[in-house]
Amino acid sequence: MAVRYELIKECSQTGARLGRLYTPHGVIDTPTFMPVGTQATVKAMSPAELKEIGAQIILSNTYHLYIRPGHKLVEQAGGLHGFMNWDRPILTDSGGFQVFSLNDLRKISEEGVEFKSHLDGSKHFFTPEYVMEIERALGADIIMAFDECTPYPCEHDYAKKSMERTIRWLKRCKESHHNTGKQALFGIVQGSTYKDLRIESARRTVEVELPGYAIGGLSVGEPKDLMNEVLDYTVPELPKDKPRYLMGVGSPDCLIDGSIRGIDMFDCVLPTRIARNGTVMTSKGKLVVRNAEFSEDFLPMDENCDCYACRNFSRAYIRHLIKAGEILGGRLTTIHNLRFLQNLMGQIREAIREDRLQSFRNEFFENYGY
Amino acid sequence: MAVRYELIKECSQTGARLGRLYTPHGVIDTPTFMPVGTQATVKAMSPAELKEIGAQIILSNTYHLYIRPGHKLVEQAGGLHGFMNWDRPILTDSGGFQVFSLNDLRKISEEGVEFKSHLDGSKHFFTPEYVMEIERALGADIIMAFDECTPYPCEHDYAKKSMERTIRWLKRCKESHHNTGKQALFGIVQGSTYKDLRIESARRTVEVELPGYAIGGLSVGEPKDLMNEVLDYTVPELPKDKPRYLMGVGSPDCLIDGSIRGIDMFDCVLPTRIARNGTVMTSKGKLVVRNAEFSEDFLPMDENCDCYACRNFSRAYIRHLIKAGEILGGRLTTIHNLRFLQNLMGQIREAIREDRLQSFRNEFFENYGY
């Protein structure tokens, strides 16, 4: 079954939309947040726990899996689904973001990017064609085109050249992507924070005709208002009948503000990363559960949460686990943060259904301490 | 309800016995293996997973909990059961073993042991009376008396003096233990590897009249044959109507050989520690799943195992997780090792019931590669 987006309803208060994304491994209610499983595992979580927190799709990273254990091994194991025993949808990024983050370790040309492995310094060369081959081997339901993610800030001149190359690479991706209907190729809109470039990138990306479109190059250090401004003029260039994915965004405020601007999909390592460091998201804002002030606090992390951690353990216990370096500490905070975001996305969808997402935003920001 | 042992049946082939240990938090089928939760958590496991692998009782360490988060905090949280949300039986050790392992950091007198915290070097003083107070605060179903665990090898002269002090400390423990019926105090037989001392220690410990007896000071570096020899002459000194606990033993061969000699309870960090390093116990012997030879091996860790890890994941995937430093790797190997030992103890109990434990031992040792 090919990947297909169904638009169910638009919010009358905002630009948000309620939808469903159909994939070979199941249906995803949108807007959705995708937990990140960089190395074929969402850090600290088992697949059973991911289902328990309600994850309908996860993301995995092509660069990391290519480096270790290698895409051919994953293919032998029956693709990522078989390898990690996750039978729901998966999206793989293209490795572009990671490769461009290597800084001194990479060299860009029209053909592709030469880079050195962060593990052993060995040399590798990613081209759009090779990335398609790797993503095919990994076997995700949705695969991302190979793009250049420009840093912030970025000169207009470089952003323009890079955006144009990303379009040329997208065409090469599409040509080499043997669409069997099992994998949907999404294109990525770039153009830094320049309106002219973003609009040109969006129009030319849409011309390639793909089952979905992402907005990349945001959440890379620019102020939040600027990100929202870019979304304000970029999203209207994207077709209504295709899913829209804002890459690398996962803070509660940005998930709400992105949804309001018509985004359907989000991903970010933030909730799992801060969890392992002892910070959790709650209905009343961030809580640094590892702080001394919680050492004798026997309340759950979030009294309004229904996750395994909040149903069973106190802040004092979780703080003890984290201070003592115990694995269960990071497990419980991770379960909570991911469940918190699943619940938040559910509330966003409910608010869209009831034409009150703007009101929900105002209320949430007040409680959340914004 | 007080702690009580019920002897169900003795094996006609060996000295093993099938029993039941009744405690305020539930019944334990013996012989049993107790997973170790040093810092109020069995490393990498959740309480739900501990139940899933079939753990009926866990052990926690008094020294560690006293140092962090402190026994008074645990008491405030409703004892260990409330603090870690484990509603089945718990046994706490006395801190003796840990304190005596501190070597340069401790000073022994008749009154007790002065030691420095391994965390911050702060000075502390454990007496039998104070240890009883700490264990009372922790609230375990079974609490161990404060003893000195002698190293191996140990001079006869020192072993004798130490064993006699341990007896005096046991009496002080019993006197200061306000037995409300909620906590059962077990005494510990010492005497190194000397027959005369072990027998004297056993007789004098039994004279104190307690609901259970442990054999300590073994599995501290002596050869396995010597441990079995000590059990051969020590166990017969212990009463049949009380449980017998061999401290610090958890390798499959020693669990079988200990059961054969009439031991009812065991504990050890071995299965969880080796798991996190990528070594698992299987029905065919040890398997170092982190080794390169398993990188493309898509079989489960143990084809005869029914644990979550073996039902769902391959050696290749688990090896990848461990090599990549992913938390799920150590979680899966830990689940497996603990389930493996629970299954082994179940097989031992079944063999006792059917009067064939010696035959089971021979078969197991052959398959296990001994």
mmCIF file of N, CA and C in Angstrom, chain A residues 257-330:
data_model
loop_
_atom_site.group_PDB
_atom_site.id
_atom_site.type_symbol
_atom_site.label_atom_id
_atom_site.label_comp_id
_atom_site.label_asym_id
_atom_site.label_seq_id
_atom_site.Cartn_x
_atom_site.Cartn_y
_atom_site.Cartn_z
ATOM 1 N N ASP A 257 2.677 25.610 18.061
ATOM 2 C CA ASP A 257 2.778 26.682 17.069
ATOM 3 C C ASP A 257 2.964 26.152 15.649
ATOM 4 N N GLY A 258 3.638 25.032 15.523
ATOM 5 C CA GLY A 258 3.786 24.413 14.206
ATOM 6 C C GLY A 258 2.465 23.858 13.713
ATOM 7 N N SER A 259 1.745 23.186 14.605
ATOM 8 C CA SER A 259 0.435 22.634 14.228
ATOM 9 C C SER A 259 -0.497 23.752 13.768
ATOM 10 N N ILE A 260 -0.463 24.863 14.505
ATOM 11 C CA ILE A 260 -1.306 26.022 14.181
ATOM 12 C C ILE A 260 -1.029 26.521 12.767
ATOM 13 N N ARG A 261 0.232 26.329 12.317
ATOM 14 C CA ARG A 261 0.624 26.790 10.979
ATOM 15 C C ARG A 261 0.477 25.704 9.912
ATOM 16 N N GLY A 262 -0.196 24.603 10.283
ATOM 17 C CA GLY A 262 -0.504 23.590 9.267
ATOM 18 C C GLY A 262 0.503 22.476 9.113
ATOM 19 N N ILE A 263 1.370 22.284 10.131
ATOM 20 C CA ILE A 263 2.333 21.172 10.077
ATOM 21 C C ILE A 263 1.654 19.900 10.590
ATOM 22 N N ASP A 264 2.005 18.754 9.952
ATOM 23 C CA ASP A 264 1.383 17.473 10.309
ATOM 24 C C ASP A 264 2.316 16.518 11.052
ATOM 25 N N MET A 265 3.634 16.710 10.870
ATOM 26 C CA MET A 265 4.588 15.758 11.447
ATOM 27 C C MET A 265 5.769 16.511 12.050
ATOM 28 N N PHE A 266 6.252 15.992 13.169
ATOM 29 C CA PHE A 266 7.398 16.586 13.868
ATOM 30 C C PHE A 266 8.298 15.450 14.368
ATOM 31 N N ASP A 267 9.572 15.767 14.590
ATOM 32 C CA ASP A 267 10.473 14.825 15.273
ATOM 33 C C ASP A 267 11.513 15.635 16.001
ATOM 34 N N CYS A 268 12.083 15.062 17.057
ATOM 35 C CA CYS A 268 13.163 15.747 17.764
ATOM 36 C C CYS A 268 13.758 14.812 18.810
ATOM 37 N N VAL A 269 15.064 14.927 19.042
ATOM 38 C CA VAL A 269 15.692 14.144 20.107
ATOM 39 C C VAL A 269 15.505 14.814 21.462
ATOM 40 N N LEU A 270 15.046 16.062 21.468
ATOM 41 C CA LEU A 270 14.938 16.824 22.716
ATOM 42 C C LEU A 270 14.246 16.068 23.861
ATOM 43 N N PRO A 271 13.035 15.556 23.672
ATOM 44 C CA PRO A 271 12.348 14.940 24.819
ATOM 45 C C PRO A 271 13.101 13.759 25.417
ATOM 46 N N THR A 272 13.736 12.945 24.582
ATOM 47 C CA THR A 272 14.472 11.796 25.112
ATOM 48 C C THR A 272 15.818 12.228 25.693
ATOM 49 N N ARG A 273 16.466 13.214 25.077
ATOM 50 C CA ARG A 273 17.774 13.659 25.566
ATOM 51 C C ARG A 273 17.652 14.356 26.921
ATOM 52 N N ILE A 274 16.724 15.297 27.037
ATOM 53 C CA ILE A 274 16.605 15.990 28.331
ATOM 54 C C ILE A 274 16.130 15.019 29.407
ATOM 55 N N ALA A 275 15.339 14.031 29.013
ATOM 56 C CA ALA A 275 14.866 13.036 29.983
ATOM 57 C C ALA A 275 16.050 12.339 30.641
ATOM 58 N N ARG A 276 16.988 11.882 29.835
ATOM 59 C CA ARG A 276 18.129 11.142 30.391
ATOM 60 C C ARG A 276 18.978 12.027 31.290
ATOM 61 N N ASN A 277 18.903 13.327 31.072
ATOM 62 C CA ASN A 277 19.615 14.256 31.954
ATOM 63 C C ASN A 277 18.789 14.682 33.157
ATOM 64 N N GLY A 278 17.577 14.126 33.292
ATOM 65 C CA GLY A 278 16.796 14.407 34.484
ATOM 66 C C GLY A 278 15.849 15.588 34.373
ATOM 67 N N THR A 279 15.476 15.967 33.148
ATOM 68 C CA THR A 279 14.505 17.041 32.980
ATOM 69 C C THR A 279 13.260 16.486 32.289
ATOM 70 N N VAL A 280 12.092 16.808 32.855
ATOM 71 C CA VAL A 280 10.863 16.322 32.243
ATOM 72 C C VAL A 280 9.918 17.478 31.915
ATOM 73 N N MET A 281 9.068 17.216 30.928
ATOM 74 C CA MET A 281 8.032 18.159 30.533
ATOM 75 C C MET A 281 6.776 17.790 31.313
ATOM 76 N N THR A 282 6.132 18.790 31.899
ATOM 77 C CA THR A 282 4.893 18.490 32.609
ATOM 78 C C THR A 282 3.829 19.488 32.190
ATOM 79 N N SER A 283 2.603 19.242 32.640
ATOM 80 C CA SER A 283 1.502 20.133 32.287
ATOM 81 C C SER A 283 1.679 21.517 32.905
ATOM 82 N N LYS A 284 2.664 21.634 33.833
ATOM 83 C CA LYS A 284 2.932 22.945 34.437
ATOM 84 C C LYS A 284 4.297 23.482 34.058
ATOM 85 N N GLY A 285 4.885 22.927 33.011
ATOM 86 C CA GLY A 285 6.181 23.399 32.554
ATOM 87 C C GLY A 285 7.280 22.398 32.838
ATOM 88 N N LYS A 286 8.516 22.800 32.563
ATOM 89 C CA LYS A 286 9.658 21.911 32.760
ATOM 90 C C LYS A 286 9.913 21.671 34.230
ATOM 91 N N LEU A 287 10.339 20.465 34.559
ATOM 92 C CA LEU A 287 10.661 20.112 35.941
ATOM 93 C C LEU A 287 12.002 19.374 35.914
ATOM 94 N N VAL A 288 12.997 19.945 36.597
ATOM 95 C CA VAL A 288 14.308 19.299 36.638
ATOM 96 C C VAL A 288 14.298 18.352 37.827
ATOM 97 N N VAL A 289 13.826 17.134 37.574
ATOM 98 C CA VAL A 289 13.565 16.189 38.662
ATOM 99 C C VAL A 289 14.846 15.779 39.380
ATOM 100 N N ARG A 290 15.997 15.978 38.755
ATOM 101 C CA ARG A 290 17.251 15.635 39.437
ATOM 102 C C ARG A 290 17.650 16.692 40.476
ATOM 103 N N ASN A 291 16.962 17.809 40.507
ATOM 104 C CA ASN A 291 17.320 18.853 41.471
ATOM 105 C C ASN A 291 17.044 18.444 42.922
ATOM 106 N N ALA A 292 17.858 18.984 43.831
ATOM 107 C CA ALA A 292 17.771 18.647 45.257
ATOM 108 C C ALA A 292 16.392 18.950 45.834
ATOM 109 N N GLU A 293 15.713 19.958 45.298
ATOM 110 C CA GLU A 293 14.405 20.328 45.846
ATOM 111 C C GLU A 293 13.381 19.185 45.775
ATOM 112 N N PHE A 294 13.646 18.187 44.953
ATOM 113 C CA PHE A 294 12.693 17.077 44.833
ATOM 114 C C PHE A 294 13.106 15.841 45.629
ATOM 115 N N SER A 295 14.157 15.969 46.439
ATOM 116 C CA SER A 295 14.689 14.782 47.117
ATOM 117 C C SER A 295 13.684 14.155 48.080
ATOM 118 N N GLU A 296 12.768 14.949 48.644
ATOM 119 C CA GLU A 296 11.767 14.367 49.541
ATOM 120 C C GLU A 296 10.358 14.619 49.020
ATOM 121 N N ASP A 297 10.253 14.737 47.696
ATOM 122 C CA ASP A 297 8.961 15.032 47.074
ATOM 123 C C ASP A 297 8.356 13.721 46.566
ATOM 124 N N PHE A 298 7.277 13.309 47.234
ATOM 125 C CA PHE A 298 6.710 12.002 46.907
ATOM 126 C C PHE A 298 5.548 12.074 45.914
ATOM 127 N N LEU A 299 5.394 13.220 45.268
ATOM 128 C CA LEU A 299 4.395 13.343 44.198
ATOM 129 C C LEU A 299 4.953 12.722 42.916
ATOM 130 N N PRO A 300 4.059 12.374 41.974
ATOM 131 C CA PRO A 300 4.560 11.919 40.669
ATOM 132 C C PRO A 300 5.150 13.104 39.893
ATOM 133 N N MET A 301 5.903 12.821 38.839
ATOM 134 C CA MET A 301 6.512 13.900 38.062
ATOM 135 C C MET A 301 5.441 14.871 37.578
ATOM 136 N N ASP A 302 4.327 14.320 37.087
ATOM 137 C CA ASP A 302 3.230 15.160 36.596
ATOM 138 C C ASP A 302 1.922 14.526 37.062
ATOM 139 N N GLU A 303 1.213 15.235 37.912
ATOM 140 C CA GLU A 303 -0.016 14.651 38.472
ATOM 141 C C GLU A 303 -1.093 14.427 37.421
ATOM 142 N N ASN A 304 -0.958 15.092 36.275
ATOM 143 C CA ASN A 304 -1.969 14.924 35.223
ATOM 144 C C ASN A 304 -1.573 13.883 34.185
ATOM 145 N N CYS A 305 -0.510 13.130 34.454
ATOM 146 C CA CYS A 305 -0.009 12.200 33.442
ATOM 147 C C CYS A 305 -0.411 10.763 33.768
ATOM 148 N N ASP A 306 -0.679 9.993 32.718
ATOM 149 C CA ASP A 306 -1.115 8.602 32.875
ATOM 150 C C ASP A 306 -0.022 7.598 32.511
ATOM 151 N N CYS A 307 1.241 8.049 32.428
ATOM 152 C CA CYS A 307 2.303 7.125 32.003
ATOM 153 C C CYS A 307 2.689 6.167 33.137
ATOM 154 N N TYR A 308 3.395 5.098 32.787
ATOM 155 C CA TYR A 308 3.849 4.104 33.762
ATOM 156 C C TYR A 308 4.655 4.753 34.882
ATOM 157 N N ALA A 309 5.504 5.722 34.523
ATOM 158 C CA ALA A 309 6.351 6.377 35.526
ATOM 159 C C ALA A 309 5.502 7.188 36.508
ATOM 160 N N CYS A 310 4.572 7.962 35.992
ATOM 161 C CA CYS A 310 3.766 8.824 36.871
ATOM 162 C C CYS A 310 2.734 8.026 37.665
ATOM 163 N N ARG A 311 2.311 6.891 37.133
ATOM 164 C CA ARG A 311 1.364 6.054 37.873
ATOM 165 C C ARG A 311 2.032 5.324 39.034
ATOM 166 N N ASN A 312 3.347 5.145 38.968
ATOM 167 C CA ASN A 312 4.000 4.241 39.919
ATOM 168 C C ASN A 312 5.141 4.782 40.757
ATOM 169 N N PHE A 313 5.720 5.925 40.367
ATOM 170 C CA PHE A 313 6.941 6.340 41.058
ATOM 171 C C PHE A 313 6.922 7.825 41.410
ATOM 172 N N SER A 314 7.622 8.149 42.493
ATOM 173 C CA SER A 314 7.669 9.535 42.970
ATOM 174 C C SER A 314 8.872 10.278 42.386
ATOM 175 N N ARG A 315 8.785 11.599 42.480
ATOM 176 C CA ARG A 315 9.923 12.438 42.102
ATOM 177 C C ARG A 315 11.151 12.066 42.926
ATOM 178 N N ALA A 316 10.945 11.810 44.232
ATOM 179 C CA ALA A 316 12.067 11.483 45.120
ATOM 180 C C ALA A 316 12.779 10.215 44.644
ATOM 181 N N TYR A 317 12.014 9.205 44.254
ATOM 182 C CA TYR A 317 12.617 7.949 43.799
ATOM 183 C C TYR A 317 13.350 8.159 42.481
ATOM 184 N N ILE A 318 12.708 8.860 41.554
ATOM 185 C CA ILE A 318 13.321 9.066 40.235
ATOM 186 C C ILE A 318 14.583 9.920 40.373
ATOM 187 N N ARG A 319 14.525 10.935 41.254
ATOM 188 C CA ARG A 319 15.726 11.739 41.504
ATOM 189 C C ARG A 319 16.852 10.846 42.039
ATOM 190 N N HIS A 320 16.516 9.985 43.004
ATOM 191 C CA HIS A 320 17.520 9.067 43.557
ATOM 192 C C HIS A 320 18.147 8.229 42.444
ATOM 193 N N LEU A 321 17.307 7.663 41.568
ATOM 194 C CA LEU A 321 17.815 6.811 40.490
ATOM 195 C C LEU A 321 18.771 7.581 39.585
ATOM 196 N N ILE A 322 18.396 8.807 39.249
ATOM 197 C CA ILE A 322 19.228 9.593 38.331
ATOM 198 C C ILE A 322 20.537 9.991 39.008
ATOM 199 N N LYS A 323 20.453 10.418 40.269
ATOM 200 C CA LYS A 323 21.675 10.779 40.999
ATOM 201 C C LYS A 323 22.602 9.572 41.138
ATOM 202 N N ALA A 324 22.006 8.389 41.309
ATOM 203 C CA ALA A 324 22.803 7.181 41.511
ATOM 204 C C ALA A 324 23.249 6.562 40.180
ATOM 205 N N GLY A 325 22.904 7.220 39.069
ATOM 206 C CA GLY A 325 23.321 6.704 37.763
ATOM 207 C C GLY A 325 22.599 5.438 37.356
ATOM 208 N N GLU A 326 21.415 5.196 37.904
ATOM 209 C CA GLU A 326 20.685 3.967 37.602
ATOM 210 C C GLU A 326 19.897 4.091 36.289
ATOM 211 N N ILE A 327 19.970 3.050 35.479
ATOM 212 C CA ILE A 327 19.324 3.018 34.164
ATOM 213 C C ILE A 327 17.826 3.293 34.266
ATOM 214 N N LEU A 328 17.189 2.759 35.302
ATOM 215 C CA LEU A 328 15.735 2.933 35.420
ATOM 216 C C LEU A 328 15.349 4.418 35.493
ATOM 217 N N GLY A 329 16.230 5.256 36.021
ATOM 218 C CA GLY A 329 15.930 6.694 36.089
ATOM 219 C C GLY A 329 15.668 7.281 34.716
ATOM 220 N N GLY A 330 16.613 7.119 33.813
ATOM 221 C CA GLY A 330 16.457 7.622 32.450
ATOM 222 C C GLY A 330 15.330 6.943 31.701
#
